[in-house]
mmCIF file of N, CA and C in Angstrom:
data_model
loop_
_atom_site.group_PDB
_atom_site.id
_atom_site.type_symbol
_atom_site.label_atom_id
_atom_site.label_comp_id
_atom_site.label_asym_id
_atom_site.label_seq_id
_atom_site.Cartn_x
_atom_site.Cartn_y
_atom_site.Cartn_z
ATOM 1 N N UNK W 164 -10.142 42.496 107.149
ATOM 2 C CA UNK W 164 -10.138 40.972 106.787
ATOM 3 C C UNK W 164 -8.866 40.516 106.439
ATOM 4 N N UNK W 165 -8.381 39.338 106.984
ATOM 5 C CA UNK W 165 -7.130 38.785 106.661
ATOM 6 C C UNK W 165 -7.134 38.113 105.381
ATOM 7 N N UNK W 166 -5.945 38.146 104.623
ATOM 8 C CA UNK W 166 -5.814 37.508 103.324
ATOM 9 C C UNK W 166 -5.992 35.984 103.529
ATOM 10 N N UNK W 167 -6.496 35.409 102.682
ATOM 11 C CA UNK W 167 -6.603 33.894 102.792
ATOM 12 C C UNK W 167 -5.304 33.244 102.574
ATOM 13 N N UNK W 168 -4.935 32.226 103.368
ATOM 14 C CA UNK W 168 -3.629 31.556 103.314
ATOM 15 C C UNK W 168 -3.880 30.312 102.524
ATOM 16 N N UNK W 169 -2.888 30.004 101.469
ATOM 17 C CA UNK W 169 -3.028 28.855 100.843
ATOM 18 C C UNK W 169 -1.788 27.880 101.149
ATOM 19 N N UNK W 170 -2.005 26.596 101.283
ATOM 20 C CA UNK W 170 -0.954 25.659 101.430
ATOM 21 C C UNK W 170 -0.397 25.091 100.017
ATOM 22 N N UNK W 171 0.864 25.438 99.824
ATOM 23 C CA UNK W 171 1.438 25.010 98.545
ATOM 24 C C UNK W 171 1.581 23.529 98.438
ATOM 25 N N UNK W 172 1.034 22.851 97.446
ATOM 26 C CA UNK W 172 1.021 21.333 97.171
ATOM 27 C C UNK W 172 1.481 21.058 95.796
ATOM 28 N N UNK W 173 2.310 20.134 95.705
ATOM 29 C CA UNK W 173 2.585 19.562 94.270
ATOM 30 C C UNK W 173 2.655 18.036 94.281
ATOM 31 N N UNK W 174 2.481 17.487 93.187
ATOM 32 C CA UNK W 174 2.589 16.100 93.036
ATOM 33 C C UNK W 174 3.508 15.782 91.942
ATOM 34 N N UNK W 175 4.436 14.924 92.123
ATOM 35 C CA UNK W 175 5.532 14.409 91.201
ATOM 36 C C UNK W 175 5.113 12.999 90.618
ATOM 37 N N UNK W 176 4.893 12.791 89.491
ATOM 38 C CA UNK W 176 4.540 11.380 88.964
ATOM 39 C C UNK W 176 5.708 11.078 88.108
ATOM 40 N N UNK W 177 6.691 10.215 88.525
ATOM 41 C CA UNK W 177 7.822 9.895 87.825
ATOM 42 C C UNK W 177 7.633 8.960 86.575
ATOM 43 N N UNK W 178 6.569 8.125 86.663
ATOM 44 C CA UNK W 178 6.177 7.281 85.562
ATOM 45 C C UNK W 178 5.850 8.055 84.291
ATOM 46 N N UNK W 179 5.220 9.331 84.572
ATOM 47 C CA UNK W 179 4.746 10.211 83.364
ATOM 48 C C UNK W 179 5.570 11.374 83.233
ATOM 49 N N UNK W 180 6.702 11.456 83.955
ATOM 50 C CA UNK W 180 7.593 12.657 83.978
ATOM 51 C C UNK W 180 6.692 13.936 84.136
ATOM 52 N N UNK W 181 5.770 13.903 85.080
ATOM 53 C CA UNK W 181 4.787 14.980 85.327
ATOM 54 C C UNK W 181 4.922 15.486 86.641
ATOM 55 N N UNK W 182 4.896 16.887 86.625
ATOM 56 C CA UNK W 182 4.788 17.652 87.871
ATOM 57 C C UNK W 182 3.486 18.423 87.915
ATOM 58 N N UNK W 183 2.756 18.164 88.751
ATOM 59 C CA UNK W 183 1.302 18.686 88.895
ATOM 60 C C UNK W 183 1.386 19.782 90.091
ATOM 61 N N UNK W 184 1.150 21.045 89.796
ATOM 62 C CA UNK W 184 1.259 22.044 90.742
ATOM 63 C C UNK W 184 -0.120 22.477 90.958
ATOM 64 N N UNK W 185 -0.656 22.332 92.204
ATOM 65 C CA UNK W 185 -2.089 22.499 92.608
ATOM 66 C C UNK W 185 -2.301 24.015 92.547
ATOM 67 N N UNK W 186 -3.663 24.439 92.333
ATOM 68 C CA UNK W 186 -4.067 25.726 92.247
ATOM 69 C C UNK W 186 -3.740 26.493 93.567
ATOM 70 N N UNK W 187 -3.791 25.881 94.729
ATOM 71 C CA UNK W 187 -3.481 26.408 95.989
ATOM 72 C C UNK W 187 -2.002 27.006 95.982
ATOM 73 N N UNK W 188 -1.151 26.311 95.327
ATOM 74 C CA UNK W 188 0.242 26.741 95.235
ATOM 75 C C UNK W 188 0.384 28.059 94.376
ATOM 76 N N UNK W 189 -0.306 27.954 93.245
ATOM 77 C CA UNK W 189 -0.301 29.130 92.398
ATOM 78 C C UNK W 189 -1.044 30.367 93.070
ATOM 79 N N UNK W 190 -2.053 30.075 93.839
ATOM 80 C CA UNK W 190 -2.680 31.202 94.572
ATOM 81 C C UNK W 190 -1.796 31.731 95.625
ATOM 82 N N UNK W 191 -1.098 30.845 96.160
ATOM 83 C CA UNK W 191 -0.108 31.336 97.277
ATOM 84 C C UNK W 191 0.919 32.168 96.599
ATOM 85 N N UNK W 192 1.349 31.970 95.413
ATOM 86 C CA UNK W 192 2.299 32.747 94.649
ATOM 87 C C UNK W 192 1.721 33.898 93.945
ATOM 88 N N UNK W 193 0.398 34.138 94.102
ATOM 89 C CA UNK W 193 -0.303 35.233 93.492
ATOM 90 C C UNK W 193 -0.439 35.024 92.071
ATOM 91 N N UNK W 194 -0.631 33.754 91.651
ATOM 92 C CA UNK W 194 -1.046 33.351 90.324
ATOM 93 C C UNK W 194 -0.136 34.000 89.234
ATOM 94 N N UNK W 195 1.146 33.672 89.177
ATOM 95 C CA UNK W 195 2.005 34.069 88.292
ATOM 96 C C UNK W 195 1.736 33.595 86.794
ATOM 97 N N UNK W 196 2.029 34.406 85.835
ATOM 98 C CA UNK W 196 1.875 33.995 84.393
ATOM 99 C C UNK W 196 3.065 32.965 83.979
ATOM 100 N N UNK W 197 4.213 33.234 84.625
ATOM 101 C CA UNK W 197 5.358 32.272 84.350
ATOM 102 C C UNK W 197 5.911 31.861 85.676
ATOM 103 N N UNK W 198 6.426 30.601 85.704
ATOM 104 C CA UNK W 198 7.165 30.178 86.890
ATOM 105 C C UNK W 198 8.419 29.489 86.567
ATOM 106 N N UNK W 199 9.330 29.418 87.575
ATOM 107 C CA UNK W 199 10.549 28.751 87.419
ATOM 108 C C UNK W 199 10.727 27.753 88.533
ATOM 109 N N UNK W 200 11.133 26.482 88.316
ATOM 110 C CA UNK W 200 11.367 25.565 89.292
ATOM 111 C C UNK W 200 12.820 25.338 89.546
ATOM 112 N N UNK W 201 13.238 25.364 90.785
ATOM 113 C CA UNK W 201 14.819 25.308 91.122
ATOM 114 C C UNK W 201 14.883 24.244 92.130
ATOM 115 N N UNK W 202 15.871 23.335 91.901
ATOM 116 C CA UNK W 202 16.169 22.217 92.714
ATOM 117 C C UNK W 202 17.511 22.507 93.451
ATOM 118 N N UNK W 203 17.475 22.316 94.737
ATOM 119 C CA UNK W 203 18.695 22.445 95.499
ATOM 120 C C UNK W 203 19.059 21.089 96.018
ATOM 121 N N UNK W 204 20.085 20.474 95.302
ATOM 122 C CA UNK W 204 20.397 19.095 95.663
ATOM 123 C C UNK W 204 21.101 18.994 97.021
ATOM 124 N N UNK W 205 21.679 20.030 97.589
ATOM 125 C CA UNK W 205 22.409 19.871 98.919
ATOM 126 C C UNK W 205 21.273 19.834 99.961
ATOM 127 N N UNK W 206 20.263 20.766 99.857
ATOM 128 C CA UNK W 206 19.287 20.797 100.887
ATOM 129 C C UNK W 206 18.093 19.861 100.582
ATOM 130 N N UNK W 207 18.100 19.198 99.327
ATOM 131 C CA UNK W 207 17.049 18.292 98.860
ATOM 132 C C UNK W 207 15.694 19.045 98.918
ATOM 133 N N UNK W 208 15.702 20.290 98.356
ATOM 134 C CA UNK W 208 14.509 21.075 98.231
ATOM 135 C C UNK W 208 14.247 21.538 96.813
ATOM 136 N N UNK W 209 13.030 21.737 96.639
ATOM 137 C CA UNK W 209 12.472 22.350 95.420
ATOM 138 C C UNK W 209 11.643 23.637 95.594
ATOM 139 N N UNK W 210 12.187 24.596 94.831
ATOM 140 C CA UNK W 210 11.540 25.943 94.820
ATOM 141 C C UNK W 210 10.670 26.293 93.619
ATOM 142 N N UNK W 211 9.678 26.905 93.800
ATOM 143 C CA UNK W 211 8.843 27.469 92.671
ATOM 144 C C UNK W 211 8.677 28.965 92.849
ATOM 145 N N UNK W 212 9.119 29.710 91.854
ATOM 146 C CA UNK W 212 9.055 31.154 91.998
ATOM 147 C C UNK W 212 8.694 31.745 90.696
ATOM 148 N N UNK W 213 8.318 32.971 90.752
ATOM 149 C CA UNK W 213 7.857 33.819 89.586
ATOM 150 C C UNK W 213 9.049 33.831 88.523
ATOM 151 N N UNK W 214 8.692 33.739 87.356
ATOM 152 C CA UNK W 214 9.634 33.957 86.203
ATOM 153 C C UNK W 214 9.083 34.985 85.319
ATOM 154 N N UNK W 215 9.854 35.332 84.286
ATOM 155 C CA UNK W 215 9.525 36.278 83.304
ATOM 156 C C UNK W 215 9.662 35.672 81.904
ATOM 157 N N UNK W 216 8.738 36.085 80.990
ATOM 158 C CA UNK W 216 8.820 35.499 79.578
ATOM 159 C C UNK W 216 10.287 35.733 79.089
ATOM 160 N N UNK W 217 10.754 34.838 78.530
ATOM 161 C CA UNK W 217 12.035 34.923 77.909
ATOM 162 C C UNK W 217 13.299 34.511 78.802
ATOM 163 N N UNK W 218 12.979 34.261 80.118
ATOM 164 C CA UNK W 218 14.070 33.874 80.997
ATOM 165 C C UNK W 218 14.256 32.392 80.730
ATOM 166 N N UNK W 219 15.514 32.002 80.879
ATOM 167 C CA UNK W 219 15.901 30.600 80.645
ATOM 168 C C UNK W 219 15.108 29.718 81.784
ATOM 169 N N UNK W 220 14.605 28.633 81.354
ATOM 170 C CA UNK W 220 13.990 27.624 82.240
ATOM 171 C C UNK W 220 12.574 28.101 82.849
ATOM 172 N N UNK W 221 11.984 28.976 82.305
ATOM 173 C CA UNK W 221 10.650 29.402 82.805
ATOM 174 C C UNK W 221 9.508 28.676 82.054
ATOM 175 N N UNK W 222 8.437 28.519 82.720
ATOM 176 C CA UNK W 222 7.220 27.830 82.133
ATOM 177 C C UNK W 222 6.070 28.689 82.147
ATOM 178 N N UNK W 223 5.263 28.755 81.064
ATOM 179 C CA UNK W 223 4.008 29.560 81.084
ATOM 180 C C UNK W 223 3.002 28.772 81.755
ATOM 181 N N UNK W 224 2.281 29.327 82.704
ATOM 182 C CA UNK W 224 1.261 28.585 83.478
ATOM 183 C C UNK W 224 0.017 28.610 82.742
ATOM 184 N N UNK W 225 -0.449 27.355 82.461
ATOM 185 C CA UNK W 225 -1.777 27.109 81.744
ATOM 186 C C UNK W 225 -2.541 26.103 82.731
ATOM 187 N N UNK W 226 -3.633 26.511 83.153
ATOM 188 C CA UNK W 226 -4.379 25.710 84.108
ATOM 189 C C UNK W 226 -5.173 24.608 83.453
ATOM 190 N N UNK W 227 -5.035 23.354 83.896
ATOM 191 C CA UNK W 227 -5.793 22.239 83.415
ATOM 192 C C UNK W 227 -7.129 22.164 84.124
ATOM 193 N N UNK W 228 -8.222 22.251 83.475
ATOM 194 C CA UNK W 228 -9.467 22.228 84.334
ATOM 195 C C UNK W 228 -9.477 23.463 85.205
ATOM 196 N N UNK W 229 -9.851 23.157 86.490
ATOM 197 C CA UNK W 229 -9.845 24.196 87.580
ATOM 198 C C UNK W 229 -8.859 23.881 88.768
ATOM 199 N N UNK W 230 -8.150 22.893 88.680
ATOM 200 C CA UNK W 230 -7.477 22.390 89.793
ATOM 201 C C UNK W 230 -5.897 22.504 89.745
ATOM 202 N N UNK W 231 -5.316 22.546 88.567
ATOM 203 C CA UNK W 231 -3.835 22.436 88.623
ATOM 204 C C UNK W 231 -3.178 22.850 87.397
ATOM 205 N N UNK W 232 -1.784 23.006 87.423
ATOM 206 C CA UNK W 232 -0.994 23.215 86.276
ATOM 207 C C UNK W 232 -0.154 21.967 86.220
ATOM 208 N N UNK W 233 -0.054 21.353 84.930
ATOM 209 C CA UNK W 233 0.687 20.210 84.747
ATOM 210 C C UNK W 233 1.964 20.505 83.833
ATOM 211 N N UNK W 234 3.068 20.189 84.338
ATOM 212 C CA UNK W 234 4.280 20.267 83.553
ATOM 213 C C UNK W 234 4.995 19.006 83.344
ATOM 214 N N UNK W 235 5.309 18.700 82.036
ATOM 215 C CA UNK W 235 5.946 17.525 81.705
ATOM 216 C C UNK W 235 7.430 17.745 81.362
ATOM 217 N N UNK W 236 8.274 17.047 82.142
ATOM 218 C CA UNK W 236 9.734 17.260 82.066
ATOM 219 C C UNK W 236 10.558 16.029 82.436
ATOM 220 N N UNK W 237 11.077 15.479 81.455
ATOM 221 C CA UNK W 237 11.904 14.230 81.806
ATOM 222 C C UNK W 237 13.163 14.526 82.510
ATOM 223 N N UNK W 238 13.788 15.653 81.963
ATOM 224 C CA UNK W 238 15.025 16.094 82.619
ATOM 225 C C UNK W 238 14.842 16.484 84.076
ATOM 226 N N UNK W 239 13.731 17.204 84.451
ATOM 227 C CA UNK W 239 13.470 17.539 85.811
ATOM 228 C C UNK W 239 13.171 16.455 86.641
ATOM 229 N N UNK W 240 12.332 15.389 86.258
ATOM 230 C CA UNK W 240 12.009 14.203 87.034
ATOM 231 C C UNK W 240 13.293 13.481 87.214
ATOM 232 N N UNK W 241 14.227 13.418 86.158
ATOM 233 C CA UNK W 241 15.471 12.621 86.473
ATOM 234 C C UNK W 241 16.369 13.320 87.422
ATOM 235 N N UNK W 242 16.259 14.632 87.512
ATOM 236 C CA UNK W 242 16.980 15.403 88.495
ATOM 237 C C UNK W 242 16.494 15.087 89.924
ATOM 238 N N UNK W 243 15.140 14.943 89.955
ATOM 239 C CA UNK W 243 14.531 14.596 91.340
ATOM 240 C C UNK W 243 15.133 13.292 91.737
ATOM 241 N N UNK W 244 15.105 12.306 90.799
ATOM 242 C CA UNK W 244 15.731 10.891 91.165
ATOM 243 C C UNK W 244 17.128 10.939 91.542
ATOM 244 N N UNK W 245 17.893 11.823 90.989
ATOM 245 C CA UNK W 245 19.305 11.977 91.390
ATOM 246 C C UNK W 245 19.376 12.541 92.777
ATOM 247 N N UNK W 246 18.520 13.391 93.101
ATOM 248 C CA UNK W 246 18.525 14.116 94.412
ATOM 249 C C UNK W 246 17.961 13.155 95.508
ATOM 250 N N UNK W 247 16.854 12.517 95.197
ATOM 251 C CA UNK W 247 16.141 11.526 96.101
ATOM 252 C C UNK W 247 16.378 10.145 95.572
ATOM 253 N N UNK W 248 17.414 9.482 95.856
ATOM 254 C CA UNK W 248 17.804 8.146 95.348
ATOM 255 C C UNK W 248 16.941 7.112 95.830
ATOM 256 N N UNK W 249 16.213 7.310 96.916
ATOM 257 C CA UNK W 249 15.289 6.368 97.358
ATOM 258 C C UNK W 249 13.966 6.413 96.767
ATOM 259 N N UNK W 250 13.683 7.272 95.874
ATOM 260 C CA UNK W 250 12.352 7.392 95.268
ATOM 261 C C UNK W 250 12.245 6.210 94.121
ATOM 262 N N UNK W 251 11.013 5.636 94.189
ATOM 263 C CA UNK W 251 10.708 4.540 93.314
ATOM 264 C C UNK W 251 10.577 5.044 91.986
ATOM 265 N N UNK W 252 11.186 4.364 90.919
ATOM 266 C CA UNK W 252 11.282 4.831 89.428
ATOM 267 C C UNK W 252 9.930 5.304 88.961
ATOM 268 N N UNK W 253 8.805 4.446 89.225
ATOM 269 C CA UNK W 253 7.482 4.829 88.744
ATOM 270 C C UNK W 253 6.555 5.469 89.750
ATOM 271 N N UNK W 254 7.250 5.962 90.767
ATOM 272 C CA UNK W 254 6.450 6.401 91.980
ATOM 273 C C UNK W 254 5.776 7.724 91.753
ATOM 274 N N UNK W 255 4.782 7.990 92.599
ATOM 275 C CA UNK W 255 4.168 9.325 92.704
ATOM 276 C C UNK W 255 4.359 9.942 94.129
ATOM 277 N N UNK W 256 4.821 11.110 94.169
ATOM 278 C CA UNK W 256 5.123 11.692 95.435
ATOM 279 C C UNK W 256 4.365 12.996 95.594
ATOM 280 N N UNK W 257 3.871 13.234 96.732
ATOM 281 C CA UNK W 257 3.109 14.410 97.123
ATOM 282 C C UNK W 257 4.026 15.249 98.065
ATOM 283 N N UNK W 258 4.151 16.427 97.813
ATOM 284 C CA UNK W 258 4.866 17.339 98.697
ATOM 285 C C UNK W 258 4.028 18.559 99.161
ATOM 286 N N UNK W 259 4.019 18.844 100.468
ATOM 287 C CA UNK W 259 3.364 19.990 100.983
ATOM 288 C C UNK W 259 4.501 20.977 101.477
ATOM 289 N N UNK W 260 4.368 22.220 100.928
ATOM 290 C CA UNK W 260 5.453 23.146 101.129
ATOM 291 C C UNK W 260 4.913 24.318 101.927
ATOM 292 N N UNK W 261 5.733 25.355 101.909
ATOM 293 C CA UNK W 261 5.373 26.655 102.604
ATOM 294 C C UNK W 261 5.894 27.807 101.673
ATOM 295 N N UNK W 262 5.399 28.966 101.882
ATOM 296 C CA UNK W 262 5.730 30.191 101.248
ATOM 297 C C UNK W 262 6.963 30.759 102.040
ATOM 298 N N UNK W 263 7.979 31.091 101.437
ATOM 299 C CA UNK W 263 9.135 31.689 102.220
ATOM 300 C C UNK W 263 8.719 33.103 102.595
ATOM 301 N N UNK W 264 8.780 33.390 103.863
ATOM 302 C CA UNK W 264 8.430 34.741 104.444
ATOM 303 C C UNK W 264 9.081 35.875 103.630
ATOM 304 N N UNK W 265 8.277 36.805 103.312
ATOM 305 C CA UNK W 265 8.759 38.034 102.630
ATOM 306 C C UNK W 265 9.063 37.769 101.149
ATOM 307 N N UNK W 266 8.857 36.647 100.622
ATOM 308 C CA UNK W 266 9.119 36.365 99.217
ATOM 309 C C UNK W 266 7.981 35.580 98.532
ATOM 310 N N UNK W 267 7.896 35.675 97.254
ATOM 311 C CA UNK W 267 6.824 34.935 96.525
ATOM 312 C C UNK W 267 7.572 33.604 96.014
ATOM 313 N N UNK W 268 7.907 32.785 96.956
ATOM 314 C CA UNK W 268 8.629 31.539 96.598
ATOM 315 C C UNK W 268 7.957 30.400 97.471
ATOM 316 N N UNK W 269 7.556 29.330 96.710
ATOM 317 C CA UNK W 269 7.110 28.196 97.532
ATOM 318 C C UNK W 269 8.234 27.220 97.618
ATOM 319 N N UNK W 270 8.526 26.675 98.808
ATOM 320 C CA UNK W 270 9.612 25.863 99.005
ATOM 321 C C UNK W 270 9.092 24.511 99.570
ATOM 322 N N UNK W 271 9.655 23.358 98.946
ATOM 323 C CA UNK W 271 9.206 22.091 99.331
ATOM 324 C C UNK W 271 10.461 21.232 99.687
ATOM 325 N N UNK W 272 10.297 20.515 100.799
ATOM 326 C CA UNK W 272 11.415 19.659 101.270
ATOM 327 C C UNK W 272 11.183 18.221 100.626
ATOM 328 N N UNK W 273 12.075 17.972 99.678
ATOM 329 C CA UNK W 273 11.856 16.615 98.895
ATOM 330 C C UNK W 273 12.055 15.421 99.709
ATOM 331 N N UNK W 274 12.835 15.583 100.818
ATOM 332 C CA UNK W 274 13.025 14.399 101.746
ATOM 333 C C UNK W 274 11.817 14.053 102.535
ATOM 334 N N UNK W 275 10.903 15.026 102.582
ATOM 335 C CA UNK W 275 9.646 14.700 103.360
ATOM 336 C C UNK W 275 8.503 14.477 102.415
ATOM 337 N N UNK W 276 8.758 14.151 101.029
ATOM 338 C CA UNK W 276 7.725 13.756 100.088
ATOM 339 C C UNK W 276 7.010 12.446 100.547
ATOM 340 N N UNK W 277 5.720 12.522 100.379
ATOM 341 C CA UNK W 277 4.925 11.376 100.692
ATOM 342 C C UNK W 277 4.636 10.456 99.541
ATOM 343 N N UNK W 278 5.072 9.211 99.613
ATOM 344 C CA UNK W 278 4.836 8.209 98.387
ATOM 345 C C UNK W 278 3.361 7.954 98.431
ATOM 346 N N UNK W 279 2.779 8.136 97.280
ATOM 347 C CA UNK W 279 1.241 7.837 97.139
ATOM 348 C C UNK W 279 1.079 6.649 96.268
ATOM 349 N N UNK W 280 1.962 6.022 95.756
ATOM 350 C CA UNK W 280 1.741 4.833 94.908
ATOM 351 C C UNK W 280 2.574 4.953 93.625
ATOM 352 N N UNK W 281 2.291 3.965 92.738
ATOM 353 C CA UNK W 281 3.089 3.918 91.526
ATOM 354 C C UNK W 281 2.138 4.169 90.261
ATOM 355 N N UNK W 282 2.723 4.556 89.193
ATOM 356 C CA UNK W 282 1.968 4.661 87.968
ATOM 357 C C UNK W 282 2.450 3.756 86.950
ATOM 358 N N UNK W 283 1.694 3.726 85.856
ATOM 359 C CA UNK W 283 2.087 2.872 84.790
ATOM 360 C C UNK W 283 2.770 3.703 83.710
ATOM 361 N N UNK W 284 3.900 3.126 83.258
ATOM 362 C CA UNK W 284 4.619 3.847 82.217
ATOM 363 C C UNK W 284 3.941 3.702 80.869
ATOM 364 N N UNK W 285 3.620 4.829 80.261
ATOM 365 C CA UNK W 285 2.866 4.713 79.004
ATOM 366 C C UNK W 285 3.783 4.890 77.780
#
């Protein structure tokens, strides 16, 4: 029986400085305890990979409900805005990615992010 394939998906909410990583993404990465997010400004890509406790820039994964992990980071969302200058300041963007073959890394093309609306700044 073949292993189930998961499609990595994340949602970036610039109004709330929130990155929502869907459970399918974590499943595709084999449910890491810690993750690291890496932005490549030249390729306009975002990578999510396994991290280790104590590593600089890692986040401990805690699932909210049963559907996703939410990370709040103003510095990271500001970096997204620097890379994607056409993104709306209070916009929400959905990205569908893929797992890099042979590695446990989810890669997202930020230039292909789908605008899903705007949020209210709280």
